mmCIF file of C-alpha atoms and ligand atoms in Angstrom:
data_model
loop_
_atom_site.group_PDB
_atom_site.id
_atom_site.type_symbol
_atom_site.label_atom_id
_atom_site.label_comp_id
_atom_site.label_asym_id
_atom_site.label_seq_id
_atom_site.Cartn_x
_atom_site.Cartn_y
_atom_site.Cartn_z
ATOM 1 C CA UNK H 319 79.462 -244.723 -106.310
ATOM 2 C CA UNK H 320 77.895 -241.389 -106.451
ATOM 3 C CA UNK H 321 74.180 -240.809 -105.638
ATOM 4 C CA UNK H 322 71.252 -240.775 -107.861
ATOM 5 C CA UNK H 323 70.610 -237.015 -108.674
ATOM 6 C CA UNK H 324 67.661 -236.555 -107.107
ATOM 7 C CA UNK H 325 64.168 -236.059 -109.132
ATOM 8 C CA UNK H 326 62.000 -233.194 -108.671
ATOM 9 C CA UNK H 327 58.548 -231.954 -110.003
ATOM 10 C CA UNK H 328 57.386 -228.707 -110.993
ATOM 11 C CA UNK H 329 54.063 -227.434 -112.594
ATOM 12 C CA UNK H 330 53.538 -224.377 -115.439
ATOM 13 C CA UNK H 331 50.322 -223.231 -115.542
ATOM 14 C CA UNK H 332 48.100 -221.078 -118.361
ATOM 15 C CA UNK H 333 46.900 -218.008 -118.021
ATOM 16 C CA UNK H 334 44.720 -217.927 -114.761
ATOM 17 C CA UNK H 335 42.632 -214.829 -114.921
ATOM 18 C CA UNK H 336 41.713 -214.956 -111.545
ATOM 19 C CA UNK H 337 40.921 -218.196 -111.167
ATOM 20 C CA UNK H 338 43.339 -219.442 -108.434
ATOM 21 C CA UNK H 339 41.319 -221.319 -106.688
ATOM 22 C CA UNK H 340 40.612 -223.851 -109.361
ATOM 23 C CA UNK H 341 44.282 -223.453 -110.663
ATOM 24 C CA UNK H 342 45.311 -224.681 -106.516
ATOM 25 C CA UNK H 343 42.502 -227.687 -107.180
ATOM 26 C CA UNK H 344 43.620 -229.394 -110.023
ATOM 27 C CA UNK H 345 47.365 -229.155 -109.085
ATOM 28 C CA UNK H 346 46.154 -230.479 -105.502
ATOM 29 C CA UNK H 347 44.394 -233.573 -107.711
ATOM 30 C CA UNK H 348 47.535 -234.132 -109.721
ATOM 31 C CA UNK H 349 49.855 -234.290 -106.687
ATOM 32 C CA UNK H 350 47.290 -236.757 -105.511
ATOM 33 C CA UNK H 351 47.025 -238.977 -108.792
ATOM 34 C CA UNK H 352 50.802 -239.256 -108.721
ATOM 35 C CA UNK H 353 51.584 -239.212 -105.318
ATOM 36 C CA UNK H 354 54.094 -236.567 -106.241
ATOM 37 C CA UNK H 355 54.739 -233.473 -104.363
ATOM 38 C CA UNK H 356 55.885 -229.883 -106.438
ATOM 39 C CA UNK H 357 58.580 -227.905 -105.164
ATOM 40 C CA UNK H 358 57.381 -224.972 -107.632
ATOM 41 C CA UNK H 359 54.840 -223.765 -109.639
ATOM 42 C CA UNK H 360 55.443 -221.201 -112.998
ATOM 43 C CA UNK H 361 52.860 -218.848 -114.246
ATOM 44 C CA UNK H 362 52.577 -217.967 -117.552
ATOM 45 C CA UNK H 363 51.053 -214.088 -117.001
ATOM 46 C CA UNK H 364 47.160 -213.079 -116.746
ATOM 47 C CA UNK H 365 47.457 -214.238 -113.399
ATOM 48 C CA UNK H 366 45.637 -211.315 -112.582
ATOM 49 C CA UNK H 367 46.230 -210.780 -108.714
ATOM 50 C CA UNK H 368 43.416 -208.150 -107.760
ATOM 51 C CA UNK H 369 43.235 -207.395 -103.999
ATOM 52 C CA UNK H 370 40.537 -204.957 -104.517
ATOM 53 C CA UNK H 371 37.979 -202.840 -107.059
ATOM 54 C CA UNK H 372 41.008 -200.250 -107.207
ATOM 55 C CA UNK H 373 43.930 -203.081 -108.988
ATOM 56 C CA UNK H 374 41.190 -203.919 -111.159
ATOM 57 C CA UNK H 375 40.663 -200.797 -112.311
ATOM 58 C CA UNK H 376 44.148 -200.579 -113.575
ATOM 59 C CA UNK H 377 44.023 -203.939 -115.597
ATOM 60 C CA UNK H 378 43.595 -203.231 -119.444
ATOM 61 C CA UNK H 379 40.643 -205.200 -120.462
ATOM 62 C CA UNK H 380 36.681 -204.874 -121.805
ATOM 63 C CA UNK H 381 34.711 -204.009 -119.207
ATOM 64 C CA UNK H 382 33.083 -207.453 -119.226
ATOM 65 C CA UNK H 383 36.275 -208.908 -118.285
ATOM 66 C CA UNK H 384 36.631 -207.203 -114.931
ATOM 67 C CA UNK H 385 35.909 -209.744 -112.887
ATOM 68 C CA UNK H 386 37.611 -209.203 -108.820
ATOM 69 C CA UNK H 387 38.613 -213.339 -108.705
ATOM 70 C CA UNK H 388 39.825 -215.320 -106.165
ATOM 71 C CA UNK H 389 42.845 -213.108 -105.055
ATOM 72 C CA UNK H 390 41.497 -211.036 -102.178
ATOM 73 C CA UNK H 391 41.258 -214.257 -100.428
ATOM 74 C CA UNK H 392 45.165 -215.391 -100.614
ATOM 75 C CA UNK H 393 46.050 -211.862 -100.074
ATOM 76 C CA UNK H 394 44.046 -211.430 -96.970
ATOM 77 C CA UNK H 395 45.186 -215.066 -95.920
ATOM 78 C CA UNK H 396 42.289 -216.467 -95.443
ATOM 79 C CA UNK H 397 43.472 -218.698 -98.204
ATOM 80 C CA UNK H 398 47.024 -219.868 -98.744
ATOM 81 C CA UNK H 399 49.006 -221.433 -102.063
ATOM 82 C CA UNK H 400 50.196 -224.959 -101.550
ATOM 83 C CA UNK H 401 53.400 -224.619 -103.054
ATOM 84 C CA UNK H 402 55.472 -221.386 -103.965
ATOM 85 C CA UNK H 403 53.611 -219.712 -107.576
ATOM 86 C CA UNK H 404 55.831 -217.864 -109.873
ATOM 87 C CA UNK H 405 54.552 -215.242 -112.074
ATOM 88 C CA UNK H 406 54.724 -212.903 -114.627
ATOM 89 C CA UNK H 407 52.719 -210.291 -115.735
ATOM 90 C CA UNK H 408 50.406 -211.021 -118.687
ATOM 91 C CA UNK H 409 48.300 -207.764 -120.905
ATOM 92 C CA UNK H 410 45.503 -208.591 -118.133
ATOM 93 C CA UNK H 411 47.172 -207.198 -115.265
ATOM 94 C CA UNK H 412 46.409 -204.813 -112.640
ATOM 95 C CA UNK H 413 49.570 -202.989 -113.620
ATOM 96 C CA UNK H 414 48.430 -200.199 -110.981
ATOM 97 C CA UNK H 415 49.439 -202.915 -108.216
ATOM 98 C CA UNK H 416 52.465 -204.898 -109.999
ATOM 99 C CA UNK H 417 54.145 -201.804 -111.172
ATOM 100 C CA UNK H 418 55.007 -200.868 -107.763
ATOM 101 C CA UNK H 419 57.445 -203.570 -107.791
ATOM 102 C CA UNK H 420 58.870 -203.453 -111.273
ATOM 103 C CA UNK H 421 61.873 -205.744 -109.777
ATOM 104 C CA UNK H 422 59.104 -207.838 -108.563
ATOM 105 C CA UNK H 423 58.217 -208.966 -105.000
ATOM 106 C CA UNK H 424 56.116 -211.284 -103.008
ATOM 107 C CA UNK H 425 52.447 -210.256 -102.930
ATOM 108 C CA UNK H 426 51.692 -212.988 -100.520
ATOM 109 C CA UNK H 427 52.667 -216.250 -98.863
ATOM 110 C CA UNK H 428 54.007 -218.422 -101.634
ATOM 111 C CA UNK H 429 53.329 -215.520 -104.568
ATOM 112 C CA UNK H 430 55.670 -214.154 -105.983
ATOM 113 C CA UNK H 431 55.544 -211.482 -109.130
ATOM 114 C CA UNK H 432 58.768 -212.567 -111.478
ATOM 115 C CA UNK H 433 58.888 -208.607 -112.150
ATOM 116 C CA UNK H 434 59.860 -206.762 -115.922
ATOM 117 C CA UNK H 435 62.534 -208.942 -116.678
ATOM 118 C CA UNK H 436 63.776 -211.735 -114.015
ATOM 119 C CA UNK H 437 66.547 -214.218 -113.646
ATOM 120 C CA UNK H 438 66.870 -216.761 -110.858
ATOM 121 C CA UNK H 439 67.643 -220.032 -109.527
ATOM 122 C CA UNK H 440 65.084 -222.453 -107.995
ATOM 123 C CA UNK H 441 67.027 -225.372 -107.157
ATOM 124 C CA UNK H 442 69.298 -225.867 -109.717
ATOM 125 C CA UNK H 443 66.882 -224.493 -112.351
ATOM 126 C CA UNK H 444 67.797 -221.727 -114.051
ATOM 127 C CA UNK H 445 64.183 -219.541 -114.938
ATOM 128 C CA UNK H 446 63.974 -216.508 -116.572
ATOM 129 C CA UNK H 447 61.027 -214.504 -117.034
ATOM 130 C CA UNK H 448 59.779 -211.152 -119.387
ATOM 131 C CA UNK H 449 56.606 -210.039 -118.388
ATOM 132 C CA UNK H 450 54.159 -208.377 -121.100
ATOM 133 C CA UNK H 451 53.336 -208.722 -124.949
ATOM 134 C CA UNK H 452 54.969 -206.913 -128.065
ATOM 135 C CA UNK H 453 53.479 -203.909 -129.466
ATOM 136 C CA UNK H 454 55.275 -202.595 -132.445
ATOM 137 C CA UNK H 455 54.763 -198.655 -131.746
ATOM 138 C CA UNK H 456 55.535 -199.769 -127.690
ATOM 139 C CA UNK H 457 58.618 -201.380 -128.548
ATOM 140 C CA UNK H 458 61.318 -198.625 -128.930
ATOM 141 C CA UNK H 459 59.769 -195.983 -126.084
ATOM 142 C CA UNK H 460 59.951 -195.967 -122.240
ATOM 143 C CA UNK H 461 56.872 -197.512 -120.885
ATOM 144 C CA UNK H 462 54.775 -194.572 -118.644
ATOM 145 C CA UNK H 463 56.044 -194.513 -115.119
ATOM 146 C CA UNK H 464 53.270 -194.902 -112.476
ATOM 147 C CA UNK H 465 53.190 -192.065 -111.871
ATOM 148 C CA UNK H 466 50.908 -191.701 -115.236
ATOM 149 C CA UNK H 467 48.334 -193.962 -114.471
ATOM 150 C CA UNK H 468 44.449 -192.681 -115.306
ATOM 151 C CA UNK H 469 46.293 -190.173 -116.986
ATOM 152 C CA UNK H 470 47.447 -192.982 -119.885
ATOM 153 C CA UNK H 471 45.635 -196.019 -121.433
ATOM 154 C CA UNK H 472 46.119 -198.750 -119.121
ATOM 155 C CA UNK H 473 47.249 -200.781 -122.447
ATOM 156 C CA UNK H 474 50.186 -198.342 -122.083
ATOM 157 C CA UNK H 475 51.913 -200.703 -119.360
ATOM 158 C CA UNK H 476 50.823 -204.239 -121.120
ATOM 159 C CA UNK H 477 54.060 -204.059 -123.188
ATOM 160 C CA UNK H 478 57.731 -204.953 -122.973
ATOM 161 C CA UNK H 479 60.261 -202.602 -124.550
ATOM 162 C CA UNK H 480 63.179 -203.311 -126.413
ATOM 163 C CA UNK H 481 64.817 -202.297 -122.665
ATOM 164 C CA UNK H 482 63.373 -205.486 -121.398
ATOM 165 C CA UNK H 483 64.280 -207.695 -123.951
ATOM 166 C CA UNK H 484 68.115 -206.387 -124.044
ATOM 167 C CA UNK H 485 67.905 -207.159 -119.677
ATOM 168 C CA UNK H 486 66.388 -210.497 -120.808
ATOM 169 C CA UNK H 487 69.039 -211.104 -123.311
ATOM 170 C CA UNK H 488 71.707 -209.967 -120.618
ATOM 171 C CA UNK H 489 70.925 -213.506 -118.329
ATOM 172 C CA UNK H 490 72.842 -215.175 -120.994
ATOM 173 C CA UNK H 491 71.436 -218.643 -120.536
ATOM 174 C CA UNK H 492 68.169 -220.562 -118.688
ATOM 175 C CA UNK H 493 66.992 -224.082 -118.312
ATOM 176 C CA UNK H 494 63.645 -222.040 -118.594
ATOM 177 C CA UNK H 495 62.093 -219.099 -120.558
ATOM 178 C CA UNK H 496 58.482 -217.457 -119.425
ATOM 179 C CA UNK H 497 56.677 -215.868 -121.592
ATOM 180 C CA UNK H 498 53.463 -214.555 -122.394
ATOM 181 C CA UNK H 499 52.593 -214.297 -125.896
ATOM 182 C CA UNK H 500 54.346 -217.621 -128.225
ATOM 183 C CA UNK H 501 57.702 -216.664 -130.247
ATOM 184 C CA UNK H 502 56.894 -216.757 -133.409
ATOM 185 C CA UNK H 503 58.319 -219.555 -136.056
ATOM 186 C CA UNK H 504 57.014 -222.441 -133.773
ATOM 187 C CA UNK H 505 54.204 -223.994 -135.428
ATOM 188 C CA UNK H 506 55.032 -227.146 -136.957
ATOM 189 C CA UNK H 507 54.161 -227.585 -140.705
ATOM 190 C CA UNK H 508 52.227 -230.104 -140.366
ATOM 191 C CA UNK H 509 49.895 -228.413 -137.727
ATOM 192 C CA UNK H 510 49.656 -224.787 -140.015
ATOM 193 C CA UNK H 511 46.655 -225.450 -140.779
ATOM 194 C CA UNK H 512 44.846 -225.746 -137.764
ATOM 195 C CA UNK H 513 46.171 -222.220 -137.477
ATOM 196 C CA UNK H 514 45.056 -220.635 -140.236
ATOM 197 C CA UNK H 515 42.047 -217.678 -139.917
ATOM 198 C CA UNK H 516 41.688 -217.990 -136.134
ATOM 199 C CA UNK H 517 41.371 -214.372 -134.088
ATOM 200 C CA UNK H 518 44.983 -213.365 -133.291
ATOM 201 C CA UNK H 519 46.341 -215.357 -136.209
ATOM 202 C CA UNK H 520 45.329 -214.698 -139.875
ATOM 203 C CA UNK H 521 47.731 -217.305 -140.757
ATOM 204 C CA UNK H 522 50.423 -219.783 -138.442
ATOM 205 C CA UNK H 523 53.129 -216.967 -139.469
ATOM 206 C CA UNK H 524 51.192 -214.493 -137.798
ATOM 207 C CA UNK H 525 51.567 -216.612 -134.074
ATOM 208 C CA UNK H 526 54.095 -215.142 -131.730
ATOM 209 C CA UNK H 527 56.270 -212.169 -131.970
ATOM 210 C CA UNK H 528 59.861 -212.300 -133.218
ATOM 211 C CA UNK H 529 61.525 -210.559 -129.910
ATOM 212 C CA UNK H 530 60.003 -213.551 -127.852
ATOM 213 C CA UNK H 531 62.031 -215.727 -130.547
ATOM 214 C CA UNK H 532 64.855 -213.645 -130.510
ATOM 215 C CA UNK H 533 64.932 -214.697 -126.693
ATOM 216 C CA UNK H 534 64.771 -218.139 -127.634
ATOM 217 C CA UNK H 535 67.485 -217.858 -130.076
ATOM 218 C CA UNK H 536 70.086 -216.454 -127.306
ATOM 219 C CA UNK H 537 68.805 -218.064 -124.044
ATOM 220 C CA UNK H 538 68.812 -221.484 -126.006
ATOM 221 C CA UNK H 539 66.492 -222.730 -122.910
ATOM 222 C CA UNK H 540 65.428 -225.955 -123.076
ATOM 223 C CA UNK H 541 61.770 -225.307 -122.197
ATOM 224 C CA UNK H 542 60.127 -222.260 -123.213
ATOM 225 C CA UNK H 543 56.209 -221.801 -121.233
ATOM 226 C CA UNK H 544 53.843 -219.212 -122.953
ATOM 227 C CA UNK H 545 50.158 -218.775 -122.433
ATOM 228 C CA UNK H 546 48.062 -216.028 -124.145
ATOM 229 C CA UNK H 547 46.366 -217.635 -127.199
ATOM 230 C CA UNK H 548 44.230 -220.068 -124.293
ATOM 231 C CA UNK H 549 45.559 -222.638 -126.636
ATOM 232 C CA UNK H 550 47.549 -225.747 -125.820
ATOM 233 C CA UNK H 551 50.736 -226.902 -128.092
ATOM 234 C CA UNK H 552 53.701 -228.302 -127.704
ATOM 235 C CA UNK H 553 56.538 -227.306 -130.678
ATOM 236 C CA UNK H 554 60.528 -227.037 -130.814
ATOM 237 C CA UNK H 555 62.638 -224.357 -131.924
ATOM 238 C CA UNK H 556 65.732 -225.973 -133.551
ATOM 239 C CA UNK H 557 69.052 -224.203 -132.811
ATOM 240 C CA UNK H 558 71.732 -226.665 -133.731
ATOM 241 C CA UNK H 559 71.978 -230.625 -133.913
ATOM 242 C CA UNK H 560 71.231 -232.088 -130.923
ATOM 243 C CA UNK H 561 70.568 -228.080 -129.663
ATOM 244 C CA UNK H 562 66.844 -227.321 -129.411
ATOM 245 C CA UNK H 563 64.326 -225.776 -127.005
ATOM 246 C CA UNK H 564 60.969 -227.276 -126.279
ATOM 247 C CA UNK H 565 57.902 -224.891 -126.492
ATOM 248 C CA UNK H 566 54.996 -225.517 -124.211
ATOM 249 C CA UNK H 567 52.347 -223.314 -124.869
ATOM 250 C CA UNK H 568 48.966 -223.471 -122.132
ATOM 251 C CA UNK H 569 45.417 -222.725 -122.110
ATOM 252 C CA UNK H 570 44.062 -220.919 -119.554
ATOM 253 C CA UNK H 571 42.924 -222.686 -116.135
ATOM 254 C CA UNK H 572 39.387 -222.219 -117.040
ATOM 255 C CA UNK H 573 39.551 -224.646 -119.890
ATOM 256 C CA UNK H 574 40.677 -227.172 -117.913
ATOM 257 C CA UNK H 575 43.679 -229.796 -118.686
ATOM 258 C CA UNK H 576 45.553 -228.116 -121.325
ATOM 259 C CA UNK H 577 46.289 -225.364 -118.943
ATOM 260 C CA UNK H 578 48.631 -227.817 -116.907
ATOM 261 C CA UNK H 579 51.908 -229.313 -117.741
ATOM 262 C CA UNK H 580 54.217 -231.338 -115.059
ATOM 263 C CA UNK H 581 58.200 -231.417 -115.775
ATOM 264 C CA UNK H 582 60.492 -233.980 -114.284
ATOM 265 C CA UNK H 583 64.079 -232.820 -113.045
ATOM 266 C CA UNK H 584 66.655 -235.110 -112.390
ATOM 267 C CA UNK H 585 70.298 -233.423 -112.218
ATOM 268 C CA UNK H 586 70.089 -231.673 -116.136
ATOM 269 C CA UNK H 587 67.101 -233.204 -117.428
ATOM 270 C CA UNK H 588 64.478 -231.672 -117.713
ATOM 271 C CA UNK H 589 60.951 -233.983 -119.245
ATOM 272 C CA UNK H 590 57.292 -234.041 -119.407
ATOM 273 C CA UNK H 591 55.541 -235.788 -117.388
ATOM 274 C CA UNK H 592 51.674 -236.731 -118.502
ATOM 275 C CA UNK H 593 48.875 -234.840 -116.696
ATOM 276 C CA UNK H 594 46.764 -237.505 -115.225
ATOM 277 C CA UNK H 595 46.371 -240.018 -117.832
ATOM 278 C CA UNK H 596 45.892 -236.782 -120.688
ATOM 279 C CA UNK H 597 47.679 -237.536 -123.328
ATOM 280 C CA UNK H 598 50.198 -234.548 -124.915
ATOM 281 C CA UNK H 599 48.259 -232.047 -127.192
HETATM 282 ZN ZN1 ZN P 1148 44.591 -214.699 -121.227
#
């Protein structure tokens, strides 16, 4: 007889905006509640990882947004993540910092920045990551190098380019795609109306961006994790019979329960598990 595959868990989380420490609390209560333990945890960009006044400064954002957060802490290791945090980079990023690393790299114990455009394996699951949103004008030029910075809008480095996307497209296949910003075409019928005349989306057409779908399209993943609207929904994107990639789409920590989803691997599969008791949105 051959063994059971064995079953793992691992948590996606909104956008964060600084807020680790209550991101680290309610995972802590969910590993509690269901006596499970994580063996990763996936970040869906606006992590916002500021060690100091001077990454903050290089985040695009209002000025009433520039808030320090709970990074300093983890970086200084005073304070430590539970479990190893993947990330990518959001449009609320201190670029100034993460751009260092475009490959990525690990800020601190158990953080790590996915980079641009990542690929890799955590135990037999198969993640790949594009950091940034879609700006038409963006799109087709180089993005500033570093180099540029205060010289440049700081919006300048919130955007992928059609470079990234083509290095995306190049990983061929994942059992996961991160994203920021939703691909577009995901919004149910049924639910268009609930998206109709809200900021960021005139109408449910308007949701997403098409490269984040083209993505979809190729990778054929069979979870896709976005953040950046702060709103929870859960949609498919339909590629053939029996073919299709579920879309998970967070709110941000800050609004509590809908900015936390738990997946279930055993071997292949790959399911949703219920966040303490709260039903799917
Ligand atoms: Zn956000």
């Amino acid at each position: 007889m051959s063994p059971l595959p064995e079953e793992r868990y691992f948590a996606a989380v909104g956008d964060v905006h600084g807020h680790m420490d209550r991101m680290v609390r309610e995972l802590q209560a969910w590993t509690r509640h269901a006596r499970r333990e994580l063996a990763f945890v996936l970040q869906v960009g606006d992590f916002e990882p500021h060690r100091s006044e001077a990454d903050l400064a290089t985040m695009s954002a209002p000025a009433r947004y520039k808030q320090l957060g709970d990074f300093a802490a983890y970086h200084q290791q005073r304070r430590r993540f539970p479990w190893p945090v993947y990330f990518i980079g959001g449009n609320h990023e201190p670029y100034g910092y993460l751009d260092t690393a475009p490959e990525g790299f690990e800020l601190t114990t158990n953080c790590h920045y996915l980079g641009r455009v990542r690929a890799l394996d955590l135990g037999g699951v198969r993640v790949v990551g594009l950091s940034g949103i879609h700006d038409e004008a963006a799109f087709t030029r180089r993005r500033p190098p570093l180099s540029r910075l205060g010289s440049v809008s700081n919006r300048d480095f919130t955007f992928f380019t059609e470079e990234d996307v083509e290095r995306a497209m190049e990983a061929g296949s994942a059992d996961v795609l991160l994203l920021h910003d939703w691909p577009s075409g995901v919004i149910a019928a049924k639910d268009g109306a609930a998206f109709q005349g809200r900021r960021r989306s005139p109408s449910p057409e308007d949701v997403g961006n098409p490269y984040a779908r083209l993505l979809v399209d190729a990778l054929r993943p069979r979870l896709v994790l976005c953040g950046h609207l702060h709103r929870p929904y859960r949609g498919w994107v339909e590629h053939a019979e029996d073919v299709r990639s579920r879309v998970c789409c967070l709110s941000s920590v800050e609004e509590g329960p809908g900015a936390f989803a738990v997946f279930r691997v055993t071997g292949k599969l790959l399911q949703e598990v219920t966040w303490m008791g709260v039903p799917d949105p």
